[in-house]
Structure formats: structure tokens, C-alpha cells
Short mmCIF file of C-alpha atoms and ligand atoms in Angstrom, two decimals:
data_model
loop_
_atom_site.label_atom_id
_atom_site.label_comp_id
_atom_site.label_asym_id
_atom_site.label_seq_id
_atom_site.Cartn_x
_atom_site.Cartn_y
_atom_site.Cartn_z
CA MET Z 1 0.00 0.00 0.00
CA ALA Z 2 1.36 3.42 -0.95
CA LEU Z 3 2.24 5.73 1.92
CA THR Z 4 0.10 8.86 2.12
CA ILE Z 5 0.71 12.03 4.09
CA GLN Z 6 -2.80 11.83 5.48
CA SER Z 7 -2.25 8.40 6.99
CA ALA Z 8 1.25 9.41 8.14
CA GLN Z 9 -0.22 12.33 10.08
CA ASN Z 10 -2.18 9.86 12.18
CA ILE Z 11 0.68 7.67 13.42
CA PHE Z 12 0.77 7.48 17.22
CA SER Z 13 -2.30 9.74 17.23
CA ASN Z 14 -3.46 8.04 20.44
CA THR Z 15 -0.51 9.57 22.28
CA GLN Z 16 -1.55 13.10 21.25
CA VAL Z 17 -2.80 14.99 24.29
CA PRO Z 18 -4.57 18.34 23.73
CA SER Z 19 -2.04 21.13 24.24
CA PRO Z 20 -2.78 24.15 26.44
CA ILE Z 21 -1.00 26.32 23.83
CA PRO Z 22 -3.83 26.54 21.25
CA ALA Z 23 -6.32 26.93 24.11
CA THR Z 24 -4.42 30.00 25.34
CA ILE Z 25 -4.11 31.40 21.81
CA ALA Z 26 -7.87 30.96 21.32
CA LEU Z 27 -8.49 33.08 24.43
CA PHE Z 28 -6.07 35.71 23.11
CA ASP Z 29 -7.80 35.78 19.71
CA GLN Z 30 -11.08 36.76 21.38
CA LEU Z 31 -9.61 39.95 22.84
CA GLY Z 32 -10.06 43.36 21.23
CA VAL Z 33 -6.98 44.89 19.67
CA ASP Z 34 -5.98 47.18 22.57
CA ASP Z 35 -6.49 44.30 25.00
CA GLN Z 36 -4.27 42.10 22.81
CA LEU Z 37 -1.48 44.68 22.83
CA ALA Z 38 -1.82 45.19 26.58
CA TYR Z 39 -1.84 41.43 27.23
CA LEU Z 40 1.31 40.99 25.13
CA TRP Z 41 3.12 43.80 26.90
CA TYR Z 42 2.24 42.43 30.37
CA ALA Z 43 3.08 38.86 29.37
CA TYR Z 44 6.38 39.92 27.79
CA THR Z 45 7.49 42.07 30.74
CA GLU Z 46 6.35 39.43 33.26
CA MET Z 47 8.31 36.75 31.40
CA GLY Z 48 11.28 39.12 31.26
CA LYS Z 49 11.71 38.80 35.04
CA THR Z 50 13.00 35.26 34.59
CA ILE Z 51 13.95 34.84 30.92
CA THR Z 52 14.77 37.29 28.15
CA PRO Z 53 15.53 36.66 24.51
CA ALA Z 54 19.07 37.20 23.23
CA ALA Z 55 19.57 40.42 21.27
CA PRO Z 56 19.23 39.77 17.54
CA GLY Z 57 22.40 40.14 15.48
CA ALA Z 58 23.15 43.32 13.52
CA ALA Z 59 22.38 41.68 10.17
CA ARG Z 60 18.93 40.68 11.39
CA LEU Z 61 18.14 44.09 12.85
CA GLN Z 62 19.17 45.74 9.61
CA LEU Z 63 16.27 44.03 7.86
CA ALA Z 64 13.84 45.71 10.28
CA GLU Z 65 15.73 48.99 10.53
CA SER Z 66 13.80 51.03 7.97
CA LEU Z 67 10.45 50.28 9.66
CA LEU Z 68 11.89 50.97 13.12
CA ASN Z 69 13.31 54.32 11.96
CA GLN Z 70 9.92 55.35 10.60
CA ILE Z 71 8.26 54.43 13.91
CA LYS Z 72 10.84 56.31 15.99
CA LYS Z 73 9.97 59.55 14.17
CA MET Z 74 6.23 59.22 14.86
CA SER Z 75 4.11 60.78 17.59
CA PRO Z 76 3.01 58.42 20.42
CA GLU Z 77 -0.51 58.29 18.87
CA GLU Z 78 0.90 57.30 15.49
CA GLN Z 79 3.11 54.67 17.12
CA THR Z 80 0.09 53.18 18.87
CA GLN Z 81 -1.78 53.14 15.56
CA VAL Z 82 1.07 51.19 13.92
CA MET Z 83 0.83 48.57 16.66
CA ARG Z 84 -2.95 48.41 16.29
CA ASP Z 85 -2.53 47.96 12.53
CA LEU Z 86 -0.06 45.13 13.13
CA ALA Z 87 -2.36 43.37 15.59
CA ASN Z 88 -5.37 43.92 13.28
CA ARG Z 89 -3.36 42.66 10.28
CA ALA Z 90 -4.47 45.85 8.54
CA ASP Z 91 -3.47 46.70 4.98
CA ALA Z 92 -1.37 49.71 6.03
CA PRO Z 93 2.19 50.44 4.83
CA ILE Z 94 4.16 49.24 7.89
CA SER Z 95 1.83 46.33 8.55
CA ARG Z 96 2.24 45.27 4.90
CA SER Z 97 6.05 45.45 4.98
CA TYR Z 98 6.05 43.51 8.26
CA GLY Z 99 3.88 40.85 6.61
CA PHE Z 100 6.77 40.04 4.25
CA PHE Z 101 9.27 39.54 7.10
CA SER Z 102 10.44 36.05 8.01
CA VAL Z 103 9.49 34.72 11.46
CA ASN Z 104 12.85 35.61 13.01
CA THR Z 105 12.86 39.11 11.50
CA LYS Z 106 9.37 39.68 12.94
CA LEU Z 107 10.70 38.63 16.34
CA ALA Z 108 13.74 40.90 15.98
CA PHE Z 109 11.49 43.82 15.04
CA TRP Z 110 9.44 43.36 18.24
CA TYR Z 111 12.55 42.79 20.32
CA GLU Z 112 13.87 46.17 19.22
CA LEU Z 113 10.47 47.87 19.70
CA GLY Z 114 10.45 46.50 23.26
CA GLU Z 115 13.90 48.02 23.86
CA LEU Z 116 12.67 51.35 22.46
CA MET Z 117 9.68 51.17 24.80
CA LYS Z 118 11.98 50.62 27.79
CA GLN Z 119 13.99 53.67 26.66
CA GLY Z 120 10.78 55.73 26.37
CA VAL Z 121 11.25 56.29 22.64
CA VAL Z 122 8.14 54.28 21.70
CA ALA Z 123 4.78 54.35 23.52
CA PRO Z 124 4.16 50.97 25.25
CA ILE Z 125 0.40 50.80 25.85
CA PRO Z 126 -2.36 52.91 24.25
CA SER Z 127 -2.64 55.98 26.48
CA GLY Z 128 -5.78 55.97 28.61
CA TYR Z 129 -6.03 52.20 28.24
CA GLN Z 130 -8.18 50.44 30.89
CA MET Z 131 -7.54 46.75 31.35
CA THR Z 132 -10.62 44.54 30.83
CA PRO Z 133 -11.27 41.29 32.76
CA GLY Z 134 -10.63 39.31 29.57
CA VAL Z 135 -6.95 40.27 29.65
CA GLN Z 136 -6.58 38.87 33.16
CA VAL Z 137 -8.15 35.58 32.02
CA VAL Z 138 -5.52 35.16 29.29
CA LEU Z 139 -2.70 36.26 31.62
CA ASP Z 140 -3.81 33.65 34.19
CA ALA Z 141 -3.91 30.96 31.51
CA THR Z 142 -0.42 32.01 30.39
CA LYS Z 143 1.01 31.77 33.92
CA LYS Z 144 0.04 28.08 34.03
CA LEU Z 145 2.18 27.30 30.97
CA ASP Z 146 5.81 26.27 31.26
CA PRO Z 147 8.41 28.67 29.78
CA GLY Z 148 8.75 26.68 26.54
CA GLN Z 149 4.99 26.93 26.04
CA GLN Z 150 4.92 30.64 26.95
CA ILE Z 151 7.52 31.58 24.34
CA THR Z 152 5.58 29.51 21.79
CA VAL Z 153 2.43 31.57 22.49
CA LEU Z 154 4.40 34.84 22.14
CA ARG Z 155 6.08 33.66 18.97
CA ASN Z 156 2.72 32.67 17.50
CA THR Z 157 1.19 36.10 18.15
CA VAL Z 158 4.20 37.81 16.57
CA VAL Z 159 4.03 35.53 13.50
CA ASN Z 160 0.32 36.22 13.02
CA MET Z 161 0.64 40.00 13.15
CA GLY Z 162 0.89 42.17 10.06
CA PHE Z 163 -1.00 42.13 6.77
CA ASP Z 164 -1.43 38.62 5.36
CA THR Z 165 0.72 38.84 2.24
CA SER Z 166 0.12 35.24 1.15
CA ASP Z 167 -2.78 36.27 -1.12
CA LEU Z 168 -0.82 38.99 -2.92
CA GLY Z 169 0.55 38.20 -6.36
CA PRO Z 170 4.30 37.54 -6.79
CA SER Z 171 4.65 40.94 -8.52
CA SER Z 172 4.16 42.64 -5.14
CA TYR Z 173 6.88 40.64 -3.38
CA PRO Z 174 9.90 42.65 -2.24
CA LYS Z 175 13.29 41.39 -3.36
CA ALA Z 176 14.13 38.15 -1.55
CA VAL Z 177 16.69 38.72 1.22
CA GLU Z 178 19.16 36.19 2.48
CA GLU Z 179 18.22 34.87 5.93
CA PRO Z 180 20.92 35.99 8.43
CA ALA Z 181 22.60 33.17 10.36
CA PHE Z 182 22.17 32.54 14.07
CA ALA Z 183 25.35 32.12 16.06
CA ARG Z 184 25.20 28.87 18.01
CA THR Z 185 25.32 29.56 21.74
CA ALA Z 186 25.97 26.02 22.96
CA PRO Z 187 28.49 23.63 21.42
CA SER Z 188 26.66 21.62 18.83
CA ILE Z 189 25.82 18.09 19.83
CA SER Z 190 27.72 15.75 17.55
CA SER Z 191 26.98 12.18 18.55
CA VAL Z 192 23.33 11.38 19.04
CA LYS Z 193 22.09 8.61 21.33
CA ILE Z 194 18.39 7.91 21.72
CA ASP Z 195 17.25 5.19 24.13
CA GLY Z 196 15.34 2.58 22.12
CA VAL Z 197 16.18 3.98 18.67
CA THR Z 198 18.93 2.97 16.24
CA GLU Z 199 17.23 3.99 12.96
CA PRO Z 200 20.03 5.58 10.87
CA ALA Z 201 17.77 8.12 9.09
CA VAL Z 202 16.58 9.48 12.43
CA LEU Z 203 20.04 9.69 14.00
CA SER Z 204 21.45 11.34 10.86
CA TYR Z 205 18.54 13.79 10.79
CA ILE Z 206 19.18 14.98 14.35
CA GLU Z 207 22.92 15.16 13.74
CA ALA Z 208 22.45 17.24 10.57
CA MET Z 209 19.94 19.59 12.21
CA ASN Z 210 22.27 20.17 15.15
CA ALA Z 211 24.91 21.36 12.68
CA ASP Z 212 22.48 23.47 10.57
CA ASN Z 213 23.37 21.13 7.72
CA PHE Z 214 20.00 21.40 5.99
CA ASP Z 215 21.21 19.95 2.67
CA LYS Z 216 22.17 16.78 4.51
CA ALA Z 217 18.88 16.73 6.45
CA ILE Z 218 16.85 17.20 3.23
CA SER Z 219 18.73 14.38 1.49
CA LEU Z 220 17.30 12.00 4.11
CA PHE Z 221 13.71 12.68 2.93
CA THR Z 222 11.94 11.00 0.00
CA PRO Z 223 11.30 13.54 -2.83
CA GLU Z 224 7.61 13.72 -1.85
CA GLY Z 225 8.45 13.63 1.86
CA ALA Z 226 6.87 16.04 4.34
CA LEU Z 227 7.70 17.86 7.58
CA GLN Z 228 4.89 19.00 9.85
CA PRO Z 229 5.90 21.73 12.34
CA PRO Z 230 3.95 22.17 15.59
CA PHE Z 231 0.33 23.34 14.98
CA GLN Z 232 0.93 23.59 11.23
CA LYS Z 233 0.06 21.74 8.04
CA PRO Z 234 2.70 19.47 6.48
CA ILE Z 235 5.34 21.15 4.31
CA VAL Z 236 5.84 18.90 1.28
CA GLY Z 237 8.88 18.33 -0.94
CA HIS Z 238 12.60 19.06 -0.70
CA GLU Z 239 12.48 22.67 -1.88
CA ALA Z 240 9.70 23.78 0.47
CA ILE Z 241 11.23 21.97 3.46
CA ALA Z 242 14.66 23.50 2.74
CA LYS Z 243 13.22 27.03 2.58
CA TYR Z 244 11.38 26.43 5.84
CA MET Z 245 14.49 25.08 7.57
CA ARG Z 246 16.66 28.00 6.48
CA GLU Z 247 14.08 30.43 7.85
CA GLU Z 248 12.96 28.68 11.02
CA ALA Z 249 15.22 25.82 12.05
CA GLN Z 250 18.59 27.57 12.36
CA GLY Z 251 20.60 27.26 15.54
CA LEU Z 252 18.25 24.84 17.25
CA ASN Z 253 19.68 22.38 19.75
CA MET Z 254 17.85 19.08 19.47
CA MET Z 255 18.21 16.69 22.38
CA PRO Z 256 16.08 13.60 21.77
CA LYS Z 257 16.13 11.28 24.79
CA GLN Z 258 14.01 8.18 24.21
CA GLY Z 259 11.80 6.59 21.62
CA ILE Z 260 10.09 3.55 20.23
CA CYS Z 261 10.36 2.01 16.78
CA GLU Z 262 7.66 -0.19 15.28
CA ASP Z 263 8.24 -2.24 12.14
CA GLN Z 264 5.23 -2.36 9.79
CA PRO Z 265 4.25 -5.32 7.55
CA ASP Z 266 5.12 -3.30 4.40
CA GLY Z 267 8.71 -2.77 5.57
CA SER Z 268 8.17 0.81 6.70
CA LYS Z 269 8.85 1.93 10.26
CA GLN Z 270 6.99 4.21 12.62
CA LEU Z 271 8.94 5.94 15.37
CA LYS Z 272 8.00 8.24 18.19
CA ILE Z 273 10.83 10.05 19.94
CA THR Z 274 10.59 12.55 22.78
CA GLY Z 275 13.10 15.05 24.08
CA VAL Z 276 13.97 18.69 24.47
CA VAL Z 277 14.67 21.43 21.91
CA GLN Z 278 16.31 24.80 22.63
CA THR Z 279 15.89 27.88 20.43
CA PRO Z 280 18.84 30.22 19.79
CA TRP Z 281 16.64 33.09 21.06
CA PHE Z 282 16.75 31.73 24.62
CA GLY Z 283 19.65 29.28 24.51
CA VAL Z 284 19.97 26.81 27.35
CA THR Z 285 17.60 28.77 29.62
CA VAL Z 286 14.41 27.45 27.99
CA GLY Z 287 13.77 23.84 27.00
CA MET Z 288 10.78 22.87 24.91
CA ASN Z 289 9.40 19.38 25.47
CA ILE Z 290 8.58 17.93 22.11
CA ALA Z 291 7.92 14.71 20.20
CA TRP Z 292 9.01 13.70 16.72
CA ARG Z 293 6.79 11.19 14.93
CA PHE Z 294 8.69 9.68 11.99
CA LEU Z 295 7.45 7.48 9.17
CA ILE Z 296 10.47 5.85 7.47
CA ASN Z 297 9.84 4.12 4.13
CA PRO Z 298 11.10 0.59 3.37
CA GLU Z 299 14.19 2.13 1.68
CA GLY Z 300 15.17 3.91 4.90
CA LYS Z 301 14.12 7.42 3.79
CA ILE Z 302 12.01 9.86 5.79
CA PHE Z 303 8.53 9.98 4.27
CA PHE Z 304 7.06 12.07 7.07
CA VAL Z 305 8.05 13.69 10.33
CA ALA Z 306 5.72 15.61 12.64
CA ILE Z 307 7.02 17.79 15.44
CA ASP Z 308 4.58 18.18 18.33
CA MET Z 309 4.80 20.38 21.41
CA LEU Z 310 4.04 18.21 24.42
CA ALA Z 311 1.18 19.18 26.73
CA SER Z 312 3.30 18.52 29.85
CA PRO Z 313 6.66 17.00 30.82
CA GLU Z 314 4.86 13.75 31.74
CA GLU Z 315 4.26 13.28 28.01
CA LEU Z 316 8.00 12.77 27.52
CA LEU Z 317 7.46 9.23 28.80
CA ASN Z 318 4.24 8.61 26.88
CA LEU Z 319 5.60 6.26 24.24
CA ARG Z 320 3.07 3.47 24.48
CA ARG Z 321 0.91 2.63 21.48
CA VAL Z 322 -2.34 1.86 23.33
O1 45D J 1 5.35 45.52 23.34
O2 45D J 1 12.99 18.78 13.89
C1 45D J 1 5.21 41.72 21.94
C2 45D J 1 11.32 22.57 13.56
C3 45D J 1 4.08 42.75 21.78
C4 45D J 1 12.18 21.95 12.46
C5 45D J 1 6.55 42.34 22.22
C6 45D J 1 11.62 21.94 14.93
C7 45D J 1 4.05 43.75 22.81
C8 45D J 1 12.22 20.50 12.47
C9 45D J 1 5.21 41.01 20.64
C10 45D J 1 4.87 40.79 23.04
C11 45D J 1 11.64 24.03 13.52
C12 45D J 1 9.86 22.36 13.27
C13 45D J 1 6.58 43.64 22.69
C14 45D J 1 12.19 20.68 14.99
C15 45D J 1 5.37 44.37 22.97
C16 45D J 1 12.51 19.92 13.82
C17 45D J 1 7.82 41.63 22.02
C18 45D J 1 11.08 22.58 16.15
C19 45D J 1 7.85 44.35 22.95
C20 45D J 1 12.48 20.05 16.31
C21 45D J 1 7.95 40.31 22.04
C22 45D J 1 11.51 23.71 16.68
C23 45D J 1 9.16 39.55 21.77
C24 45D J 1 10.84 24.41 17.75
C25 45D J 1 10.43 40.23 21.46
C26 45D J 1 9.82 23.74 18.57
C27 45D J 1 9.03 38.19 21.81
C28 45D J 1 11.18 25.72 17.92
C29 45D J 1 10.05 37.25 21.49
C30 45D J 1 10.53 26.65 18.78
C31 45D J 1 9.76 35.93 21.49
C32 45D J 1 11.00 27.93 18.89
C33 45D J 1 10.66 34.88 21.03
C34 45D J 1 10.34 28.97 19.67
C35 45D J 1 10.17 33.61 20.96
C36 45D J 1 10.93 30.19 19.75
C37 45D J 1 12.02 35.24 20.61
C38 45D J 1 9.07 28.67 20.35
C39 45D J 1 10.88 32.51 20.41
C40 45D J 1 10.32 31.30 20.40
#
């Protein structure tokens, strides 16, 4: 029987436990725009008491510089309007330019805005803003998340801001810019050991990703292979996966710990592996508990891999099939 992405998505589906991350994002989505901005500011400053992102490199900030310079010159009211436009995904000039940014450039843009707010150069919260009870509900939900889940919620809100440029024709695209590299903060992990797993494609995948060797990682996939990031649809084919990895998988430290491997009658294998991933934004201070679910074809190539954020650390040990 031919492997399909749809059936691959369902491997180990019984071990999937609903994540509190989308539940928190759903609460956030119900807030009005000023409440969203206020929630984000409180959540970001509250989080900043224990963990703060690393400053983005100069090359990354340069990509956001022109927008930041425009904002610096504005009145506080105009600055607030820019932030409302971003949160509303309005078709306004800055919101549109932001919409073309890569995920990490969007994060760098907000990092720098946050610094400018601390310096008093940019207005933090709409003046005269009165907090509504809804904001407190989302803040309380956020406090119950672990740090890895909290930064995922923040990242998601940042990614979703700005005008949705995906429907615009290619003629409106700005010139493609090279994605700046992340400096690795921790020594890259060279030899991979996963309790219960010896599958070469999986071990090579982790090794390649820990060295940002995306060409090597891609070569382990079948041509029609797919990668499904947390809370996203599968990304299909070498070219699309490579573009995604260059934009979003740089500098990650992947530390798989344990897994199970099940041989299928057709010669394919299904593996579930759990462990911890660190993002270069927070380095060793924040670990994200995740699972990889791999479908390896009979020729030993990766047909499908899903990356799932775990609902709780207990899920690290949830490797049973039934
Ligand atoms: O004033 O095997 C706000 C893949 C607004 C690849 C702000 C992976 C208000 C394959 C925005 C709040 C990548 C899928 C200010 C594995 C305001 C693979 C500023 C998994 C100032 C394992 C906010 C990787 C700021 C994973 C500056 C799971 C917020 C990666 C900054 C996960 C937030 C990475 C940052 C995550 C969040 C990174 C920097 C979750 C970074 C999060």
C-alpha cells in the first residue's frame, strides 16, 4: 500500500494529548486589539523577570531597521496606531512590509520595539487604556504554561501579526533577502544517542539539524516527503522543506532522549521520539518538550516527520501505542 501524508499524520495519534498552547491562543484571539497589545506587553514584561531573549544580530536588525526608523519619528498616537494595525493585520504600509518579514525578522522587530519602549522612545500601551477582565483571564492561563509553552504563544502572536501577504501576487513581493545566520550559543551536539532507537535516518537527521546542515537533512527525505511543524500543516517536498528550515530551524539544539520504533508489515517503520529542543533566542535557559513522529519508508528514507509540542513534561514518557 502506498504511503500517504494523510495516513502518516495519524501515526501514534493516540498519544496526542490536547495542548494548552492553542487553548491559550484561542483566548487571546477573542480579545479586542488594545487588549491584545496590553496582554502581550504584560506577558512579555512578566516573562522578562525570569527569561529574556538574546539580542538579535546586527544583520537581522538591519532588515527591520527602515520600519523601526519610521516608527521612531512618529508621535506616540501614530506609534500606537502602527501597533494596532499590526495586531489587526491591517493593509497599512508598515503592517504590509512587516507581513513580508520572516518569522525571526518579525521577532527581531518586536525585540527592538520592546527596547525602544523601555527607553521611552516608543509608547508601550495605548494611552488611557483600561484593562478589561478578559486580559486577566488570558494572563492567568499564560502563567500556568511552562516557559517553553509561553515563548511559543508569544512567537505565535508575533508571527500572526501584520497584513497577510500570502494572497498577494508575486509581482508585489519585495526582493528576496538572504536569511541571516544565528550564532550557536551552545556547542553543537555531535553524537546522538536515543534510548530505544537505532534507525540511521533518524540519527542522521538529528545530527544534521544540530549542525544546521540542511542539505544533509533534506537528502534523508523522500522527494515527496513532508515535515509537519507544531500546529501547522505538512510542508511537502525538498524545496519547500529546505526554505522552511533555512528560515525557522537555524541554531536549534535538538536533544532527543528516548523513543520507540515499530516495524510495519510493508517494511516501513513508525517511530516516536521525545526530548527537548532549545531555540537560539533563549539558549539553554528554555527547554521545549517535544515529540518527533517519523514514518520511514522501506528504503530507509524519511517519508514524514511531525514535530509536536508536548502538553506537559509527563508526556516525555508517553511512548506506548495503546
Ligand atoms: O510591546 O525537527 C510583543 C522545527 C508585543 C524543524 C513584544 C523543529 C508587545 C524541524 C510582541 C509581546 C523548527 C519544526 C513587545 C524541529 C510588545 C525539527 C515583544 C522545532 C515588545 C524540532 C515580544 C523547533 C518579543 C521548535 C520580542 C519547537 C518576543 C522551535 C520574542 C521553537 C519571542 C521555537 C521569542 C520557539 C520567541 C521560539 C524570541 C518557540 C521565540 C520562540
